[in-house]
Short mmCIF file of C-alpha atoms in Angstrom, two decimals:
data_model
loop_
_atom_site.label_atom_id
_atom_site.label_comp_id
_atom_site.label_asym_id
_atom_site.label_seq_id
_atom_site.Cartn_x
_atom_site.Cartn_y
_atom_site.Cartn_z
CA UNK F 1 0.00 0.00 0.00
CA UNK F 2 3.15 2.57 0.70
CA UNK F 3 4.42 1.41 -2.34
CA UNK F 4 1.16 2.15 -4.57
CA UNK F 5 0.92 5.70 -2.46
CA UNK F 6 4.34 6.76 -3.29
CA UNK F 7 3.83 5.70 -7.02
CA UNK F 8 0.55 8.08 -6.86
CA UNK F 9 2.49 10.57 -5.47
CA UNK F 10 4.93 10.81 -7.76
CA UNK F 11 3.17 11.18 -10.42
CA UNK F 12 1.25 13.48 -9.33
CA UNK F 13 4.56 15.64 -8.84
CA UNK F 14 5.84 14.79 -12.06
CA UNK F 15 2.66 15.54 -14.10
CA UNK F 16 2.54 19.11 -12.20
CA UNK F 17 5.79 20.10 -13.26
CA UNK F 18 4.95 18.83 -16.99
CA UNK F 19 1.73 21.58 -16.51
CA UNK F 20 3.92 24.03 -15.30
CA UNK F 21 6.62 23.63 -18.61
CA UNK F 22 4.18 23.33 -21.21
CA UNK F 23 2.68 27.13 -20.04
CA UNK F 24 6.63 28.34 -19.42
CA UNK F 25 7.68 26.95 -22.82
CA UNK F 26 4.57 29.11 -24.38
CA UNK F 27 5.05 32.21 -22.65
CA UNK F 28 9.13 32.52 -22.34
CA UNK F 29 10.70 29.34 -24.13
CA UNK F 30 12.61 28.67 -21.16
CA UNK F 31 12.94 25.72 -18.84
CA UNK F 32 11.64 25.51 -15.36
CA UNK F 33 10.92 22.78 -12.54
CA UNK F 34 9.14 23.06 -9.24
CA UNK F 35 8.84 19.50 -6.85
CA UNK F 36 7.64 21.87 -3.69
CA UNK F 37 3.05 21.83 -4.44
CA UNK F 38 0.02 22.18 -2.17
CA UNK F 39 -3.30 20.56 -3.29
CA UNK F 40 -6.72 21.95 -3.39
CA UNK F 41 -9.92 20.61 -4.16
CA UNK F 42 -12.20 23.08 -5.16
CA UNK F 43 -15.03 21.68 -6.39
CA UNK F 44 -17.01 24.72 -7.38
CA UNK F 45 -20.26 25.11 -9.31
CA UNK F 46 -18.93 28.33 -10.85
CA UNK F 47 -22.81 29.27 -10.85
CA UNK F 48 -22.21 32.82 -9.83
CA UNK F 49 -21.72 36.33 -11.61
CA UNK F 50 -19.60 38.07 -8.74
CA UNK F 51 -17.50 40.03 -11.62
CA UNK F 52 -14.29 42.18 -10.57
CA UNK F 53 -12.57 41.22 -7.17
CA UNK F 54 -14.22 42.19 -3.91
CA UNK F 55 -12.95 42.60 -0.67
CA UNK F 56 -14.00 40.04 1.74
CA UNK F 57 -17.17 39.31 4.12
CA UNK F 58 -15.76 37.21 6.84
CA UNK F 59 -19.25 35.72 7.35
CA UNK F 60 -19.79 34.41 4.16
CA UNK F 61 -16.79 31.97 4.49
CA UNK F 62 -18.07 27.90 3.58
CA UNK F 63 -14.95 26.03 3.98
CA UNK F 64 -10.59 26.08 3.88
CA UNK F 65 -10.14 24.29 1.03
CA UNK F 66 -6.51 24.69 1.26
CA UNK F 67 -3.49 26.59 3.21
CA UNK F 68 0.46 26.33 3.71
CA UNK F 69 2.53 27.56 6.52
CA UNK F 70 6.01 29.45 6.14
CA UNK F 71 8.75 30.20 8.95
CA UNK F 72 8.70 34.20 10.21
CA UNK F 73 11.91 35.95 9.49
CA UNK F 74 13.04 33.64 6.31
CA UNK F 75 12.76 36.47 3.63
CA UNK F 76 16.08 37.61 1.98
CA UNK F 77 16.92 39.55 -1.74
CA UNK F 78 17.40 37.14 -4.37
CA UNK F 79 17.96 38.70 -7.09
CA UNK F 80 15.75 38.95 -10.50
CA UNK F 81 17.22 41.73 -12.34
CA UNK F 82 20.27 43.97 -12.19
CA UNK F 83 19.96 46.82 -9.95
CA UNK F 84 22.22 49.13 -7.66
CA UNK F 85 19.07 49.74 -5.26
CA UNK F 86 19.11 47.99 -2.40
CA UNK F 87 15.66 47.82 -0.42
CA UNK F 88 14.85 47.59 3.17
CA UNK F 89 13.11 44.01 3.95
CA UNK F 90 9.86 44.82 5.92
CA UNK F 91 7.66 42.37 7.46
CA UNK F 92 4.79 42.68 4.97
CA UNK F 93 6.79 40.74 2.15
CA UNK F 94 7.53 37.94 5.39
CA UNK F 95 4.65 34.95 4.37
CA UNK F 96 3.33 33.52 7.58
CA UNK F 97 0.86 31.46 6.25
CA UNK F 98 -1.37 31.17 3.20
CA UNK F 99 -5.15 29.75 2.41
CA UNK F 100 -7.52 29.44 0.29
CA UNK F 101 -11.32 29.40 1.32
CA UNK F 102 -14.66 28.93 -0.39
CA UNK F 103 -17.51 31.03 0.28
CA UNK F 104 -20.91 29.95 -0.06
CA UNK F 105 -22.00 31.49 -3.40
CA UNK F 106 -18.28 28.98 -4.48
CA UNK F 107 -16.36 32.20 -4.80
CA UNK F 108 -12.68 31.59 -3.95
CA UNK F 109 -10.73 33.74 -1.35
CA UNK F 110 -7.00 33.62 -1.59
CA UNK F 111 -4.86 34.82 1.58
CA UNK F 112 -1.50 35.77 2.54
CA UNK F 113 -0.99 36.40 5.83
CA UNK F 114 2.07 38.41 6.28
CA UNK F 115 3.99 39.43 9.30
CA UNK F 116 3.28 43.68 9.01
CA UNK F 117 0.64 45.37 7.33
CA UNK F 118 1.54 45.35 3.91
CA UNK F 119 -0.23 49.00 3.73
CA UNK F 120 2.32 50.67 5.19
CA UNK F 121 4.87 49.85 1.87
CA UNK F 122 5.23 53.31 0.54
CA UNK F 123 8.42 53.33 -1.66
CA UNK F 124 8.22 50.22 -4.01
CA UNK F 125 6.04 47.73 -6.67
CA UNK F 126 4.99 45.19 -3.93
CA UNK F 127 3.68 42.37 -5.37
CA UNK F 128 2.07 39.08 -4.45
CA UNK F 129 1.73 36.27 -6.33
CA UNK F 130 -0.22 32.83 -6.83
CA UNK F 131 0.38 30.31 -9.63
CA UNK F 132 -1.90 28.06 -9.74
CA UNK F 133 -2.23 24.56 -12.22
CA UNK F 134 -4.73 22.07 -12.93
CA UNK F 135 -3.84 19.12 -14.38
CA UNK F 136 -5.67 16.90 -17.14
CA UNK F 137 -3.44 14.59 -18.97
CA UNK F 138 -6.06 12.11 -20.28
CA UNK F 139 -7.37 14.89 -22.28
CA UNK F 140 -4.26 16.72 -22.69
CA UNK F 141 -5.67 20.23 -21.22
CA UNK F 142 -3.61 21.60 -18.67
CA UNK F 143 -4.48 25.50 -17.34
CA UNK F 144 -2.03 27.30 -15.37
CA UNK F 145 -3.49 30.82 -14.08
CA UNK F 146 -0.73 33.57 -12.13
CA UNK F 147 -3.01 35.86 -9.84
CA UNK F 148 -0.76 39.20 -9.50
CA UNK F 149 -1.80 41.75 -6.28
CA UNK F 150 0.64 44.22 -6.99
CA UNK F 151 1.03 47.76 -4.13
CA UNK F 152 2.12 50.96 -5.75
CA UNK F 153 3.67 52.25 -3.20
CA UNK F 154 2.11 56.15 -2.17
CA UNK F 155 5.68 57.46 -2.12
CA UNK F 156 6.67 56.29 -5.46
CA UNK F 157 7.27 56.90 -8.66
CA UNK F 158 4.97 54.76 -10.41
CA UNK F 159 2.68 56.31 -12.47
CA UNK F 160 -0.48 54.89 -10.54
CA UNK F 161 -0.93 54.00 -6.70
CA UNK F 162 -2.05 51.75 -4.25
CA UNK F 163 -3.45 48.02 -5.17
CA UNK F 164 -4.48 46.31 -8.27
CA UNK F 165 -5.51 42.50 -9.49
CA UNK F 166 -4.93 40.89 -12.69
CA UNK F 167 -4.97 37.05 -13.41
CA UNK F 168 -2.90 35.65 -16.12
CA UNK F 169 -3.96 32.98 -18.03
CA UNK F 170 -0.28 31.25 -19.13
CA UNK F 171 -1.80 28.82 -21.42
CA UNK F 172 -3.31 30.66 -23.51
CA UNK F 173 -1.20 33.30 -23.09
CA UNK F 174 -3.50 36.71 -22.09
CA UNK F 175 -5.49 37.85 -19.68
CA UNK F 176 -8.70 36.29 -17.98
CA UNK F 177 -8.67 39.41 -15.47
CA UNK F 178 -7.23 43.12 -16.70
CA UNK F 179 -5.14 45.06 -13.96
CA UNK F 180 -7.92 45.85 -11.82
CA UNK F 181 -8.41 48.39 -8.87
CA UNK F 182 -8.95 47.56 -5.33
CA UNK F 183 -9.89 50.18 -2.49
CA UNK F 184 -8.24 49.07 0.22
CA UNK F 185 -6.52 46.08 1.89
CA UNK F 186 -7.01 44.48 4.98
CA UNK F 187 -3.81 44.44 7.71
CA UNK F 188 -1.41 41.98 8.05
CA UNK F 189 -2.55 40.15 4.90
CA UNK F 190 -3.45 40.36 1.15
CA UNK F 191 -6.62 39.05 0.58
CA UNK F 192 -8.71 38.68 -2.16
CA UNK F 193 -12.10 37.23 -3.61
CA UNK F 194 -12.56 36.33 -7.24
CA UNK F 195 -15.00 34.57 -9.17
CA UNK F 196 -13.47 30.77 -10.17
CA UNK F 197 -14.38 31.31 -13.89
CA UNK F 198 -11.44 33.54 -13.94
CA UNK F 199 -9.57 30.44 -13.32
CA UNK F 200 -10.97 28.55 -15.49
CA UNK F 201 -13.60 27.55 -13.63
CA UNK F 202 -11.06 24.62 -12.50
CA UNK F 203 -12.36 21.92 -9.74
CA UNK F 204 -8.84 21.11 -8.16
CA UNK F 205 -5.57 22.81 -8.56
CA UNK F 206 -1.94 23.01 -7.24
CA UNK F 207 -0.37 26.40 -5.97
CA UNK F 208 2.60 27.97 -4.87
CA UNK F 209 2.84 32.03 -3.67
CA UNK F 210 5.69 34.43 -3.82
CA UNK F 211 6.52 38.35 -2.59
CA UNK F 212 8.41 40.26 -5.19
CA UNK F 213 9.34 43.72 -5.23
CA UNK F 214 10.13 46.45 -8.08
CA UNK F 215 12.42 49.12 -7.18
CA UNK F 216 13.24 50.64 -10.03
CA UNK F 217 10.31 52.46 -11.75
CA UNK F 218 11.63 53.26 -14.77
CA UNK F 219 11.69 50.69 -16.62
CA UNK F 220 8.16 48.34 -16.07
CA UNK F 221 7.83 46.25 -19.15
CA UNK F 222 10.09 43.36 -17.15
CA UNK F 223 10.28 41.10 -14.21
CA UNK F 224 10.48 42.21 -10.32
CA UNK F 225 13.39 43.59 -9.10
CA UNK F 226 13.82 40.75 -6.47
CA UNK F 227 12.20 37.81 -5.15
CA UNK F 228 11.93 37.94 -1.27
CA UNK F 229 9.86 35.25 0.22
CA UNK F 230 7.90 32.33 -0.83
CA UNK F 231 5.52 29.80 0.08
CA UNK F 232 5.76 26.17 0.37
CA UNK F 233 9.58 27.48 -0.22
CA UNK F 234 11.00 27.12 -3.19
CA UNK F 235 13.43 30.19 -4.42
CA UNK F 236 14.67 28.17 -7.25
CA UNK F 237 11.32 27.41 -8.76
CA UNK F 238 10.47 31.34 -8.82
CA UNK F 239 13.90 32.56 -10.17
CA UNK F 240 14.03 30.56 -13.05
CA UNK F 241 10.40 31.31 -13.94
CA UNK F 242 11.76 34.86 -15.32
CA UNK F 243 14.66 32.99 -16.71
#
């Protein structure tokens, strides 16, 4: 029985990373592996029209679906890109903790509980990611879906301010969800609500989260600046995804 579970488990690891190179190869035609997953099981209805992103109503939570936990005081600069600019590390790019949750009208609320309030960033692009993959090899459809949170910081020389949304579809290579606007953000976490057609609609999924921050806001048309912190860990997966 070990045996058999092992086998299972295996491939399940090995057909996640195939999901995760087939959308790499189509977006950058570079090479990337990842053997560090969490698994979800959705199983939505998709039956709703909640639209753009909302901010959260604590009392319409169902169920946690899903949720990974990361050491405090584990974030350092790796670097993406060349820079001289060195930031500070604060502890809103530290991940504590993340989940995902399923209200009762099956929208899907992704969290990343941090160790500060990631309001207070006032300098730098902050920005929070999920990648998320479904696999389907009997059919040979695979989706992979990045969900970017990005903080302009109020201090900064970005040419717009404060916190967005936009979900990437990598497969077929454009956007399910345009950089969106959100209000506000709650403390010590960034937390969002979406509707799971933007995702595909997908019943079960694997994900991984990372912090990244832009310091340079000159030039925006490439990656982050540097990767910070990441969640289950795995710096190598996220540096060679820009690669």
């Amino acid at each position: 029985m070990k045996s058999h579970q092992s086998l299972i488990v295996i491939i399940t690891i090995i057909s996640f990373s195939i999901s995760i190179l087939t959308s790499f190869l189509l977006t950058t035609n570079n090479k990337l592996q990842s053997n560090t997953i969490c698994n979800v099981d959705c199983n939505n209805n998709n039956n709703n029209n909640s639209g753009l992103p909302l901010l959260i109503n604590s009392h319409n939570l169902k169920v946690l679906i899903g949720n990974t936990v990361d050491a405090k005081y584990d974030t350092k600069l790796i670097t993406l890109d060349k820079t001289t600019q060195m930031p500070e590390i604060h502890g809103f790019y530290d991940i504590v903790s993340t989940q995902i949750s399923k209200m009762y009208n099956n929208d899907l609320i992704f969290t990343i509980n941090l160790d500060d309030d990631p309001n207070k960033n006032k300098k730098y692009e902050s920005t929070y990611l999920w990648l998320i993959s479904q696999l389907d090899p009997l059919n040979d459809h695979n989706q992979v879906f990045t969900i970017i949170i990005p903080n302009f910081g109020s201090e900064s020389n970005f040419r717009i301010k404060g916190w967005y949304l936009a979900i990437y579809d990598n497969i077929n290579n454009k956007y399910s969800l345009p950089l969106s606007r959100i209000d506000k953000m709650t403390d010590n976490k960034v937390e969002i609500t979406i509707d799971p057609n933007f995702i595909g609609g997908i019943l079960d999924f694997n994900y991984t989260t990372a912090v990244m921050i832009r310091v340079n806001d000159t030039f925006l048309d490439k990656q982050p600046d540097y990767l910070i912190d990441s969640s289950p860990d795995d710096n190598t997966f996220w540096s060679k995804w820009f690669l």
